[in-house]
Each structure stands twice: as structure tokens, then as C-alpha cells.
mmCIF file with all atom_site columns, C-alpha atoms and ligand atoms in Angstrom:
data_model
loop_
_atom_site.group_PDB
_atom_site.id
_atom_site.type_symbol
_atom_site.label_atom_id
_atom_site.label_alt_id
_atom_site.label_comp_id
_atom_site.label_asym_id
_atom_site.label_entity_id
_atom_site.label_seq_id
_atom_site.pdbx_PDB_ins_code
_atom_site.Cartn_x
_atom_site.Cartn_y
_atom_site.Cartn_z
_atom_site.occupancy
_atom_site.B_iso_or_equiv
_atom_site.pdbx_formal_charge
_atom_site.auth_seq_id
_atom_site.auth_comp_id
_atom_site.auth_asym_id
_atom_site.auth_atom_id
_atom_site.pdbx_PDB_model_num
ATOM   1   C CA  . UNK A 1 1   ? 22.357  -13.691 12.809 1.00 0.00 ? 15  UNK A CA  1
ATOM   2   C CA  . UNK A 1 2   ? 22.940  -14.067 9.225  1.00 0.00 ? 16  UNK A CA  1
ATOM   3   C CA  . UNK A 1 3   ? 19.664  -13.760 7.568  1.00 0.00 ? 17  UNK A CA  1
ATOM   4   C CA  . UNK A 1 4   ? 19.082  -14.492 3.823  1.00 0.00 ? 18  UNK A CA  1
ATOM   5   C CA  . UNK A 1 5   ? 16.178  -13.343 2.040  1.00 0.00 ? 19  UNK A CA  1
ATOM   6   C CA  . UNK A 1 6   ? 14.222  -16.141 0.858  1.00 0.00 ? 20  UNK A CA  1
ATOM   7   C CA  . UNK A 1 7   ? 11.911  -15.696 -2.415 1.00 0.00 ? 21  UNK A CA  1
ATOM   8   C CA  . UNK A 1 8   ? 8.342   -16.075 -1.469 1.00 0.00 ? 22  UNK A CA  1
ATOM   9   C CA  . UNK A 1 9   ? 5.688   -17.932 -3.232 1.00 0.00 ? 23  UNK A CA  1
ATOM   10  C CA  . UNK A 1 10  ? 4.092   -15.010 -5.567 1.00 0.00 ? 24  UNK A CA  1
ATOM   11  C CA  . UNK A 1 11  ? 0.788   -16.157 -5.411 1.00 0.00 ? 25  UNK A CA  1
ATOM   12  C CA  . UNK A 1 12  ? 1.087   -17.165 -1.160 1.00 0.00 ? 26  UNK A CA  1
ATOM   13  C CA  . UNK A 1 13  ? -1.561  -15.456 1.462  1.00 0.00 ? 27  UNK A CA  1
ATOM   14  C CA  . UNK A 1 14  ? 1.098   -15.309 3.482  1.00 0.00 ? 28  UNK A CA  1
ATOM   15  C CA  . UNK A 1 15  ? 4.479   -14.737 1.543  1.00 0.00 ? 29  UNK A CA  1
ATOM   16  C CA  . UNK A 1 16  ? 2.705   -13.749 -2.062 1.00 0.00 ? 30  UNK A CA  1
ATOM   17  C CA  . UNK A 1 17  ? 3.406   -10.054 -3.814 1.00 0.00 ? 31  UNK A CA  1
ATOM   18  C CA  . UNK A 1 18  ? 0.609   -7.992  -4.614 1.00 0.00 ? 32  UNK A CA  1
ATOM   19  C CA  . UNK A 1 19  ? 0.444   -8.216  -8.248 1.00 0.00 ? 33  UNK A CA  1
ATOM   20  C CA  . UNK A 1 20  ? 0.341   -11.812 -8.207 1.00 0.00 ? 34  UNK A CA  1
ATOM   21  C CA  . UNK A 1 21  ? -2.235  -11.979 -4.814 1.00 0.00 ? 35  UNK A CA  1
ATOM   22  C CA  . UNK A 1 22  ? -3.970  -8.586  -3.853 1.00 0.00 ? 36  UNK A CA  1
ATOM   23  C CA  . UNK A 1 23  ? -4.819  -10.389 -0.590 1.00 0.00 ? 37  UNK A CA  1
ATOM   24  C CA  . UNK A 1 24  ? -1.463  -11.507 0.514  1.00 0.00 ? 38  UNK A CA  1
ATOM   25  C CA  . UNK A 1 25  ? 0.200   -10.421 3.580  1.00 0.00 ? 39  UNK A CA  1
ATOM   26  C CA  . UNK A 1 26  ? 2.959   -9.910  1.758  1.00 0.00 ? 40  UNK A CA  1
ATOM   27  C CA  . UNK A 1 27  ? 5.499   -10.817 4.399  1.00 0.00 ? 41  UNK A CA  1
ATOM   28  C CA  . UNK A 1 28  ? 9.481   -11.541 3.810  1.00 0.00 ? 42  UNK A CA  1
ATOM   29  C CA  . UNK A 1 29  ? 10.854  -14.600 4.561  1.00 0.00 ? 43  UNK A CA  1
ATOM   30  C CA  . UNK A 1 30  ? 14.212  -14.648 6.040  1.00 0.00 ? 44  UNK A CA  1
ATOM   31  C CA  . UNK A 1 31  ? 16.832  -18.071 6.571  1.00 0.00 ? 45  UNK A CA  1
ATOM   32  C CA  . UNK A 1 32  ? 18.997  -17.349 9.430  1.00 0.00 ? 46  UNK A CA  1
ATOM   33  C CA  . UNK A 1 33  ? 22.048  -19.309 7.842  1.00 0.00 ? 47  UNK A CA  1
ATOM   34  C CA  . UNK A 1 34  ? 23.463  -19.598 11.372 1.00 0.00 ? 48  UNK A CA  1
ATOM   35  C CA  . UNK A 1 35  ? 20.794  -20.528 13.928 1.00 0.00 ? 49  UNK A CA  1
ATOM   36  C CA  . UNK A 1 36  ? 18.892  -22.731 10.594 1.00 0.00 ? 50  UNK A CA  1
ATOM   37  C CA  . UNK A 1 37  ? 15.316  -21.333 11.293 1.00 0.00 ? 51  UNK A CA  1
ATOM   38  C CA  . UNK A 1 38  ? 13.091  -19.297 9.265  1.00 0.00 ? 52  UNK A CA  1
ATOM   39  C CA  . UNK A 1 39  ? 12.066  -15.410 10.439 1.00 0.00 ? 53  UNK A CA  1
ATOM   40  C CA  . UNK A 1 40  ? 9.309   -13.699 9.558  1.00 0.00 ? 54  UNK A CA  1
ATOM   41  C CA  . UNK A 1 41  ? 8.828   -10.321 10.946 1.00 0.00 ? 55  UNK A CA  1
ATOM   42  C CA  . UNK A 1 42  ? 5.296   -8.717  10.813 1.00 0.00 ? 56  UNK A CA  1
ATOM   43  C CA  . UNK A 1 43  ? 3.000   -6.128  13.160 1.00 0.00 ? 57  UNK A CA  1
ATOM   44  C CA  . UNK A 1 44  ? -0.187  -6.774  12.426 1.00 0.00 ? 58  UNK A CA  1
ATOM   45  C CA  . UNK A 1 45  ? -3.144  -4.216  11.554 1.00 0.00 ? 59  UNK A CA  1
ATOM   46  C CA  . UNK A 1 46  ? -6.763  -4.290  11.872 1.00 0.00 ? 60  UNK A CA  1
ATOM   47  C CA  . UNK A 1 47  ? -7.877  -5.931  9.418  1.00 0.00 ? 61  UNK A CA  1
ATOM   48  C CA  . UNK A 1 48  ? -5.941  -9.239  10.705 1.00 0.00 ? 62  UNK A CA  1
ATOM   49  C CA  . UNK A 1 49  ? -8.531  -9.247  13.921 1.00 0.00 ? 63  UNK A CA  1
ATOM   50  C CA  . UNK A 1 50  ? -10.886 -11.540 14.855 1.00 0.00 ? 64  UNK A CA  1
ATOM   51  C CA  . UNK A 1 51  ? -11.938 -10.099 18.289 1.00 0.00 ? 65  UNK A CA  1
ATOM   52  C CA  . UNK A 1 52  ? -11.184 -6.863  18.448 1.00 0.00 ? 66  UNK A CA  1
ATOM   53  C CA  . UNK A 1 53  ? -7.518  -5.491  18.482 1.00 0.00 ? 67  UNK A CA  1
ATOM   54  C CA  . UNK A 1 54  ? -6.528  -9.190  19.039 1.00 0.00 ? 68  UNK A CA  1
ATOM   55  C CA  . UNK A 1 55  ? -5.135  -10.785 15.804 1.00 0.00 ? 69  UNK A CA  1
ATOM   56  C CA  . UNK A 1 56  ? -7.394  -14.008 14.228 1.00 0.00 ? 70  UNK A CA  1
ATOM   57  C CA  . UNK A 1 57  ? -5.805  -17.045 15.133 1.00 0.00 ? 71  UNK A CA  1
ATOM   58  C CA  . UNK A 1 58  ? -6.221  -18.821 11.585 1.00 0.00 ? 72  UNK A CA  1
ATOM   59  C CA  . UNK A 1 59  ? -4.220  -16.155 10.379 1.00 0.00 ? 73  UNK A CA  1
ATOM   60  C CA  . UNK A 1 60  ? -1.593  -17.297 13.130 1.00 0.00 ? 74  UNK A CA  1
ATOM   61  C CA  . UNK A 1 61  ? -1.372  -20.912 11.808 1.00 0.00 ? 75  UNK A CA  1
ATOM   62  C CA  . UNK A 1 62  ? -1.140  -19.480 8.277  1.00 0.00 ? 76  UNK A CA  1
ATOM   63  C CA  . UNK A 1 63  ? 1.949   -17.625 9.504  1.00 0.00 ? 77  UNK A CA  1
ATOM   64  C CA  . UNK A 1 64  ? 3.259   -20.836 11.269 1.00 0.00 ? 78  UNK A CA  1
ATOM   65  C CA  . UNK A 1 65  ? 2.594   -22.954 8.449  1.00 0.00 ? 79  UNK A CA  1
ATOM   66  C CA  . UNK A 1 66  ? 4.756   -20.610 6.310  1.00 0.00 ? 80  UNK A CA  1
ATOM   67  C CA  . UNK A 1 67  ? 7.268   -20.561 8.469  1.00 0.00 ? 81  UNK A CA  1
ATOM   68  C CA  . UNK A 1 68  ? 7.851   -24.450 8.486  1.00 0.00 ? 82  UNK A CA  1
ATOM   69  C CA  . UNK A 1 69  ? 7.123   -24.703 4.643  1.00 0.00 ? 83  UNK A CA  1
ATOM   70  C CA  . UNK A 1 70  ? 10.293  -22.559 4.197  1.00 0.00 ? 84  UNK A CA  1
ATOM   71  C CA  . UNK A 1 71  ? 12.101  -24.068 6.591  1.00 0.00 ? 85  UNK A CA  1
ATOM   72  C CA  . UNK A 1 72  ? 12.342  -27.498 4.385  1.00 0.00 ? 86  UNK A CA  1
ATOM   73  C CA  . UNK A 1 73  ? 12.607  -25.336 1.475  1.00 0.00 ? 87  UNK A CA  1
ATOM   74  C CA  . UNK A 1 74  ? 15.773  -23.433 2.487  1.00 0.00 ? 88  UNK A CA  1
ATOM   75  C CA  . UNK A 1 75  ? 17.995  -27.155 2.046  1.00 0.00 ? 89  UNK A CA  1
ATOM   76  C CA  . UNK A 1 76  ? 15.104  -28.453 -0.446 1.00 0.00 ? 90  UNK A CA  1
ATOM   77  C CA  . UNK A 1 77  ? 13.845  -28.095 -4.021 1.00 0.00 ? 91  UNK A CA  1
ATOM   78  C CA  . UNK A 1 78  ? 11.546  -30.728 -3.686 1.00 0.00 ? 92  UNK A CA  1
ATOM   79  C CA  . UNK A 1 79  ? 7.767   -29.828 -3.123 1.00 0.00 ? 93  UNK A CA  1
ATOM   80  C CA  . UNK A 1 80  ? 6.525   -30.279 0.337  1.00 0.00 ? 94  UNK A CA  1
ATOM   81  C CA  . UNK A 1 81  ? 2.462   -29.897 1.394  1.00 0.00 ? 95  UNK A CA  1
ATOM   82  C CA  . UNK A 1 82  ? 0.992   -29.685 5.227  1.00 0.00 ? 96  UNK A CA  1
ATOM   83  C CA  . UNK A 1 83  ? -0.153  -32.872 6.265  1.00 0.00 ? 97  UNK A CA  1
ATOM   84  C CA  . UNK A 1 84  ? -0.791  -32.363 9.420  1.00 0.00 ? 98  UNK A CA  1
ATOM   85  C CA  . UNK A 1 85  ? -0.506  -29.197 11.626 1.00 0.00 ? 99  UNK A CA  1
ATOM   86  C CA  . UNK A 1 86  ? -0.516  -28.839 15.282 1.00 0.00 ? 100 UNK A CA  1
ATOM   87  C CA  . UNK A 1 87  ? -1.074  -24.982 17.297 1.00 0.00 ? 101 UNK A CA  1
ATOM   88  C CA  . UNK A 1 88  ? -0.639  -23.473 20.517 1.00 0.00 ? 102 UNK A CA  1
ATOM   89  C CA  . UNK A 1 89  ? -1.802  -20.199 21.052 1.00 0.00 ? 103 UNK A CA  1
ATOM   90  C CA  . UNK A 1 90  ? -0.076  -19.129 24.415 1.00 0.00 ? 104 UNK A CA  1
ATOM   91  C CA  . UNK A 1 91  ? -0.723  -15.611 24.758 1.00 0.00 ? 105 UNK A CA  1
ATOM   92  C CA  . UNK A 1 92  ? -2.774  -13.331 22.411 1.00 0.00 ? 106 UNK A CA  1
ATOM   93  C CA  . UNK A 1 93  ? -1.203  -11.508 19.456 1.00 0.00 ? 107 UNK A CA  1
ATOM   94  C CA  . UNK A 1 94  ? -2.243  -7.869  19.432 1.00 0.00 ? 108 UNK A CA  1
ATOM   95  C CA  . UNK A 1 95  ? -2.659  -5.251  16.397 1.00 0.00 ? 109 UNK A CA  1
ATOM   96  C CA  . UNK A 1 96  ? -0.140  -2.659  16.028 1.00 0.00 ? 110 UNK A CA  1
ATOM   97  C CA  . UNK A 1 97  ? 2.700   -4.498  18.192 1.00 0.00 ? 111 UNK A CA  1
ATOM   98  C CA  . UNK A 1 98  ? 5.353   -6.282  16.843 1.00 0.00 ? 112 UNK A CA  1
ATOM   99  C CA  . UNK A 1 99  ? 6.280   -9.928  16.595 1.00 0.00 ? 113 UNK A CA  1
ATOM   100 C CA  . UNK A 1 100 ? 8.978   -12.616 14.742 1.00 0.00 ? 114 UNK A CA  1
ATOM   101 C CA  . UNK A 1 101 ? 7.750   -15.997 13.802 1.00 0.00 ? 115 UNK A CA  1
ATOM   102 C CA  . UNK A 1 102 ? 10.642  -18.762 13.743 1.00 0.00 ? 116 UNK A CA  1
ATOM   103 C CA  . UNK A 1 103 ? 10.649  -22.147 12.097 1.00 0.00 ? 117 UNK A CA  1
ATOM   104 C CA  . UNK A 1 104 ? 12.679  -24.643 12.003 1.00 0.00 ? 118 UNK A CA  1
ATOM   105 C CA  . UNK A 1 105 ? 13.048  -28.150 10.181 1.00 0.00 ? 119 UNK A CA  1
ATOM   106 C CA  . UNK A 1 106 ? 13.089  -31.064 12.656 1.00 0.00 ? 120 UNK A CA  1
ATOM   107 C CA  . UNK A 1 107 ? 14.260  -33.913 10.755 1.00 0.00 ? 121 UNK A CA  1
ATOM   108 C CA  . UNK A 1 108 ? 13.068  -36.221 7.778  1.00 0.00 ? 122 UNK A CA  1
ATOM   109 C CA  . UNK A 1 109 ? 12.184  -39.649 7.600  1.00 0.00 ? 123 UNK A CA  1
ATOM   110 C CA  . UNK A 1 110 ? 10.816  -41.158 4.198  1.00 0.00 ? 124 UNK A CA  1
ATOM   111 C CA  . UNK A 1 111 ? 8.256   -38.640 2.799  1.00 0.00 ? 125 UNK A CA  1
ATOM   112 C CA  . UNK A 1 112 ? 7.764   -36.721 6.115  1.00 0.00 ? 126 UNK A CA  1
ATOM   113 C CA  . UNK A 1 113 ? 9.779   -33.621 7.441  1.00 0.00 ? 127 UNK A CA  1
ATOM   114 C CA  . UNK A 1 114 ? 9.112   -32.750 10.872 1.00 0.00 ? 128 UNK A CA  1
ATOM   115 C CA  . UNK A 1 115 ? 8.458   -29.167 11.560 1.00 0.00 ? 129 UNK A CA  1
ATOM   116 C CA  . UNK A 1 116 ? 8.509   -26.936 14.526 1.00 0.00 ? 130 UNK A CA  1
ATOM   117 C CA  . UNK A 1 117 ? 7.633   -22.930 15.174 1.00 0.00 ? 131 UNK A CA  1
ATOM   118 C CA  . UNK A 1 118 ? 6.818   -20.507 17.114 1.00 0.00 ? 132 UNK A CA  1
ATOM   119 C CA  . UNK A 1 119 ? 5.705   -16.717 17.170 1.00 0.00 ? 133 UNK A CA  1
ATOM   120 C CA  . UNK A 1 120 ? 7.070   -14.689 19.774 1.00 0.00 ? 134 UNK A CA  1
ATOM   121 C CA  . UNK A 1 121 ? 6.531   -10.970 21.084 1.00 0.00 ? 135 UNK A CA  1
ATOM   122 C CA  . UNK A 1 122 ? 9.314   -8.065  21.111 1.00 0.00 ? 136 UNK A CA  1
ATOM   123 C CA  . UNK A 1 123 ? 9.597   -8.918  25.135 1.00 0.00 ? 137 UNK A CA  1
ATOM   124 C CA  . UNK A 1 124 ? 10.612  -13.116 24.185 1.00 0.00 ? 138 UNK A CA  1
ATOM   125 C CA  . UNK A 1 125 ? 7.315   -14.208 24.644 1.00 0.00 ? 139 UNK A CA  1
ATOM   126 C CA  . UNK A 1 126 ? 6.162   -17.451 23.530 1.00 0.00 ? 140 UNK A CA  1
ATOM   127 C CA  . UNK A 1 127 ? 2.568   -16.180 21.345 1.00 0.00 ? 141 UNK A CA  1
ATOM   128 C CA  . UNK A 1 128 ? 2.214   -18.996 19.563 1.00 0.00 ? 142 UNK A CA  1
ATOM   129 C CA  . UNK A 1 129 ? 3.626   -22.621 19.283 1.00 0.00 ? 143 UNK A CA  1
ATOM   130 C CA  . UNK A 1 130 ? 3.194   -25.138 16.367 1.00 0.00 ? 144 UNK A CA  1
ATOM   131 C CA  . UNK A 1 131 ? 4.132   -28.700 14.877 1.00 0.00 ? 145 UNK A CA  1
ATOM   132 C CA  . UNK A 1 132 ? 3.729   -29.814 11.509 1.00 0.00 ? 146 UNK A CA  1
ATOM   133 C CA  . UNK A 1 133 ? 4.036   -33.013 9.119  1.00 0.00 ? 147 UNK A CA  1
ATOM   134 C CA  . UNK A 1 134 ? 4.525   -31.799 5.404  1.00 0.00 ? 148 UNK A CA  1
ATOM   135 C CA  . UNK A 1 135 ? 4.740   -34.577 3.057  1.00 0.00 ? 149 UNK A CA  1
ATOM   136 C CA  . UNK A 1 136 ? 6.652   -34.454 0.207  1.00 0.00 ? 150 UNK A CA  1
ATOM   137 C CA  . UNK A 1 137 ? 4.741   -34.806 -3.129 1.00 0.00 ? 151 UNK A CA  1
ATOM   138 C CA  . UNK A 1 138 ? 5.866   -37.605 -5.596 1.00 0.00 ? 152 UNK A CA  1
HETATM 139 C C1  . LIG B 2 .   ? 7.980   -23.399 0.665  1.00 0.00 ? 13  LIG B C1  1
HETATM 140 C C2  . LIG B 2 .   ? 7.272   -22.660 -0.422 1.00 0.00 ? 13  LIG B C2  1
HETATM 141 C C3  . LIG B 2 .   ? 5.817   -22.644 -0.314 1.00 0.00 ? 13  LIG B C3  1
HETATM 142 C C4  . LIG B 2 .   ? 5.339   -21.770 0.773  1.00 0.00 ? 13  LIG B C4  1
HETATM 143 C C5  . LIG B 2 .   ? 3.924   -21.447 0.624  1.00 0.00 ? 13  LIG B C5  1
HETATM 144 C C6  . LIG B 2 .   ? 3.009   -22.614 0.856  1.00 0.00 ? 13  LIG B C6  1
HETATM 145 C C7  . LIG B 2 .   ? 3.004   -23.119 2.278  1.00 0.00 ? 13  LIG B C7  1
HETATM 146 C C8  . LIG B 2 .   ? 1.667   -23.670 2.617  1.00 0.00 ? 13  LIG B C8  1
HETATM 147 C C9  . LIG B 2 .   ? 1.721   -25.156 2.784  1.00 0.00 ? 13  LIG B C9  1
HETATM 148 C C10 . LIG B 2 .   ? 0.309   -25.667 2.732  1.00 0.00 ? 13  LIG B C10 1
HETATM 149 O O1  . LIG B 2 .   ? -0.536  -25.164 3.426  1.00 0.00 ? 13  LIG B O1  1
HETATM 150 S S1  . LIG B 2 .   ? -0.067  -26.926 1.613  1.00 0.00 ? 13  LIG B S1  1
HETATM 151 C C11 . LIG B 2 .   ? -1.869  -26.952 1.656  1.00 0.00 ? 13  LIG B C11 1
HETATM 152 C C12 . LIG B 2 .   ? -2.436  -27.831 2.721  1.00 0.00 ? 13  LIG B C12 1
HETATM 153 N N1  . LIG B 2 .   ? -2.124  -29.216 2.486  1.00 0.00 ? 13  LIG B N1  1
HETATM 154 C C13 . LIG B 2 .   ? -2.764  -29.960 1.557  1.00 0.00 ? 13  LIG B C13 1
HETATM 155 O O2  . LIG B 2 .   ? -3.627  -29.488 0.855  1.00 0.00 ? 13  LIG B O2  1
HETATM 156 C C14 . LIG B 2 .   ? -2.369  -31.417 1.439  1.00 0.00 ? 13  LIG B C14 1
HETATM 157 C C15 . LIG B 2 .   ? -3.556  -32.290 1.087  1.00 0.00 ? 13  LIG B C15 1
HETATM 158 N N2  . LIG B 2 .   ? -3.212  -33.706 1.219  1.00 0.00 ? 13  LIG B N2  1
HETATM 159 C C16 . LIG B 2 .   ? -2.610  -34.391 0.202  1.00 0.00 ? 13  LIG B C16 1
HETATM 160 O O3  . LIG B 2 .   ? -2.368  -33.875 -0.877 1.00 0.00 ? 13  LIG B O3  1
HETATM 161 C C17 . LIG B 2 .   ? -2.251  -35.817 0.448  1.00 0.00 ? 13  LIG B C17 1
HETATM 162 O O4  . LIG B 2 .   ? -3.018  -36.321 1.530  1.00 0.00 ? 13  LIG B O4  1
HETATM 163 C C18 . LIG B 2 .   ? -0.738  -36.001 0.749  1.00 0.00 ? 13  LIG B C18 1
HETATM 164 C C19 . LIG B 2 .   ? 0.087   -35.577 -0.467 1.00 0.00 ? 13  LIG B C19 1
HETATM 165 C C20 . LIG B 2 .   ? -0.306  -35.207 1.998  1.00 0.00 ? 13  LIG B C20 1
HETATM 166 C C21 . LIG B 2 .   ? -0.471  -37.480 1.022  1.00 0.00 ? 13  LIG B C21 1
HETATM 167 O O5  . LIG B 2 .   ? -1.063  -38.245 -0.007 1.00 0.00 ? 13  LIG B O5  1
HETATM 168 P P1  . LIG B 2 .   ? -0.241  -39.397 -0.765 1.00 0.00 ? 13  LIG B P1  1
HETATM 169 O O6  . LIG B 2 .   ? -1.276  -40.297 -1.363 1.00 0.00 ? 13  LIG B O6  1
HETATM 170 O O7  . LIG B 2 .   ? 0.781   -38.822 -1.668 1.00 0.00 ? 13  LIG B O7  1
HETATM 171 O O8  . LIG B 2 .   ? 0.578   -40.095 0.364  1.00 0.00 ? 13  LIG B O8  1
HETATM 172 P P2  . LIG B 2 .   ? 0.245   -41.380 1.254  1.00 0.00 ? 13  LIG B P2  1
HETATM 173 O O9  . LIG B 2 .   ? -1.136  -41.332 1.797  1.00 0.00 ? 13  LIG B O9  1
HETATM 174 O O10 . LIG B 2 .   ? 0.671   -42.563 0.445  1.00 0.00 ? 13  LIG B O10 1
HETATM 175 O O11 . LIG B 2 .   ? 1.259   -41.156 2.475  1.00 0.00 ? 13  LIG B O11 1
HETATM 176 C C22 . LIG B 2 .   ? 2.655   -40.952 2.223  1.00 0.00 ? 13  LIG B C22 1
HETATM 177 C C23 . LIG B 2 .   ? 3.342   -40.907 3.563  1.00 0.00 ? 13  LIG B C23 1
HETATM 178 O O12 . LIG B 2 .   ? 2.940   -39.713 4.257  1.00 0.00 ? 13  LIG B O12 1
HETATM 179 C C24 . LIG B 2 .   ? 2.288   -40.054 5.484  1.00 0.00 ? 13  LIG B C24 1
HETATM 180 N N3  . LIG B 2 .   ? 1.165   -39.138 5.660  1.00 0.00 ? 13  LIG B N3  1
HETATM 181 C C25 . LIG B 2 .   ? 0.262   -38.786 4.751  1.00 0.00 ? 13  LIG B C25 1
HETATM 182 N N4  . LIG B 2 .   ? -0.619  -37.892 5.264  1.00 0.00 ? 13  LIG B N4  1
HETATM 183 C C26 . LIG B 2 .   ? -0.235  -37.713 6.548  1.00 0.00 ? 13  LIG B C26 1
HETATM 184 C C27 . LIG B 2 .   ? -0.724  -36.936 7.614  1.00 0.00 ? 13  LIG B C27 1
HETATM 185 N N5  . LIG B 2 .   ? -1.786  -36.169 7.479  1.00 0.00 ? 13  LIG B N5  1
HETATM 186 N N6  . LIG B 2 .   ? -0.075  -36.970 8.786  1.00 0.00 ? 13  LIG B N6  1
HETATM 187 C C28 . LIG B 2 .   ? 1.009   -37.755 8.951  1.00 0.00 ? 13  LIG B C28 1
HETATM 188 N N7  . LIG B 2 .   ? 1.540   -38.513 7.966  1.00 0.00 ? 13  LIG B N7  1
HETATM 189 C C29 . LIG B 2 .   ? 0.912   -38.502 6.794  1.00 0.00 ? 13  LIG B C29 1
HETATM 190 C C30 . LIG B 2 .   ? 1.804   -41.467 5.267  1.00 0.00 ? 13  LIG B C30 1
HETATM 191 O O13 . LIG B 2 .   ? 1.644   -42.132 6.514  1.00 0.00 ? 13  LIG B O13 1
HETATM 192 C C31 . LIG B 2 .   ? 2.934   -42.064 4.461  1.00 0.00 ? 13  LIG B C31 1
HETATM 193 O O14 . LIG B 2 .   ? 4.042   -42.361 5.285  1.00 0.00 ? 13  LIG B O14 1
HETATM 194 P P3  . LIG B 2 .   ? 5.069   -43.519 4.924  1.00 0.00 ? 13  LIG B P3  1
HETATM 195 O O15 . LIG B 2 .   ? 5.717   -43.143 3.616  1.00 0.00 ? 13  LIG B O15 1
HETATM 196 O O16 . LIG B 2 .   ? 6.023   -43.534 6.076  1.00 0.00 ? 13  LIG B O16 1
HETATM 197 O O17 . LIG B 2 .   ? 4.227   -44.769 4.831  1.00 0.00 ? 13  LIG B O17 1
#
């Protein structure tokens, strides 16, 4: 691995700093230079549940959709917004335990990049799958 840290968005839910977004996760961003994917590492608390002790799953596809967005943004200045987004949920994400979300850039044709990630468990497995269209804006 050969991980790079990646900005954030200040403002993001998911990637954002305090100041800027009291709410915000506040997660790091990482580009594995090697493998091309983003990782995001994060154990959940709480106050991410829906039921209880299992994690919300619209917070999931926030995490997911991060992880593509920065996945076109790593080889990318241009601005990119979630057209479409496609989720999975495999096996339930629990508070307190600890999990990596990967995503990776598929390819681009015209306006479209074609996304891909997934959130896996500290045993390998596959949590969470997801697909997205992000459309670049003009
Ligand atoms: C990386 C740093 C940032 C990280 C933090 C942020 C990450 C979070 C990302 C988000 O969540 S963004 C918020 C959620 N997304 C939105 O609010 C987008 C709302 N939708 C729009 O603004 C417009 O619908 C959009 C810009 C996506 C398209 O409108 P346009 O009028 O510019 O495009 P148009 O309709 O002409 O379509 C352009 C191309 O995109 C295709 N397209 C548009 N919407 C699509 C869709 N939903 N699914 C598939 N393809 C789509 C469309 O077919 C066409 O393909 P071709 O060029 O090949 O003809």
C-alpha cells in the first residue's frame, strides 16, 4: 500500500472538518497510489445507528458515495456530482467494530465516470457493495 492523504471537502457530512461542518463524520480519505482505490477507515459509534447497535444504512451510501467521488477526484480536477447510485448491503455494519470502505474509478465515457465500492469488515467481509454514475458538471 501506498496511501496518500487526500484533502476532504471542508464542508462534506462525510469527509468535512468540524469548524467548517459540526455534523461531519469527519473521516480521512486516503488514495492507495498502488492498488488506485480510495480508503476510508472508520468504527462507527452510536449515534450512526438506526436499529440499535447496527449502523443506519443511509449513512452507508453516504460513505460509499464518498468513496467513489474521490476516486475520480484523485486523477481529476474537474467537478463530478452522483447521478445515479446503486447499494448492496450484504451483512450488517455494527457500532464499535471496525471497517475500510474502498472505491475505485471504473472508467469514463463522455460526461459519465463509472464507479464501484465496497465496505468491508476487519475479517474481509463484503458489508456493503455499491455502483455509481457521477456526471461531470459543465
Ligand atoms: C470529490 C470531492 C467531493 C466529495 C464530497 C461530495 C461527494 C458527494 C457527491 C454527491 O452526493 S453530489 C449530490 C447528489 N447529486 C446531485 O445532486 C446531482 C443532481 N443532478 C444534476 O445536477 C443533474 O441531473 C446532472 C448534472 C447530473 C445532469 O444534468 P445535465 O443537464 O448537466 O446533464 P444531461 O441531462 O444533459 O446529461 C448529461 C449526460 O449524463 C447522463 N446522465 C445524466 N443523469 C444521469 C443519471 N442519473 N444516470 C445516468 N446517466 C445520467 C445523460 O444521459 C447524458 O449522457 P450523454 O452525455 O452520454 O448523452
Amino acid at each position: 500500500m501506498s496511501l496518500v492523504k487526500l484533502q476532504g471537502t471542508p464542508s462534506c457530512f462525510v469527509c468535512g472538518n468540524e469548524n467548517d461542518n459540526p455534523r461531519s463524520l469527519g473521516l480521512n480519505i486516503f488514495w492507495d497510489n498502488e492498488s488506485r482505490y480510495t480508503f476510508i477507515s472508520f468504527i462507527p459509534d452510536e449515534s450512526w445507528c438506526g436499529y440499535e447497535g447496527m449502523v443506519h444504512g443511509g449513512l452507508l451510501a453516504a460513505i460509499i458515495d464518498d468513496a467513489m467521488a474521490w476516486s475520480i477526484k484523485a486523477s481529476d480536477d474537474d467537478i463530478y456530482v452522483t447521478g445515479k447510485l446503486t447499494i448492496s448491503f450484504r451483512k450488517e455494519v455494527r457500532c464499535g467494530k471496525k471497517y475500510v470502505a474502498h472505491g475505485f474509478l471504473e472508467r469514463k465515457e463522455g460526461r459519465r465516470a463509472y464507479t464501484s465500492a465496497v465496505i468491508k469488515d476487519e475479517e474481509g467481509n463484503t458489508c456493503v457493495e455499491g455502483g455509481a454514475i457521477f456526471i461531470r458538471v459543465k
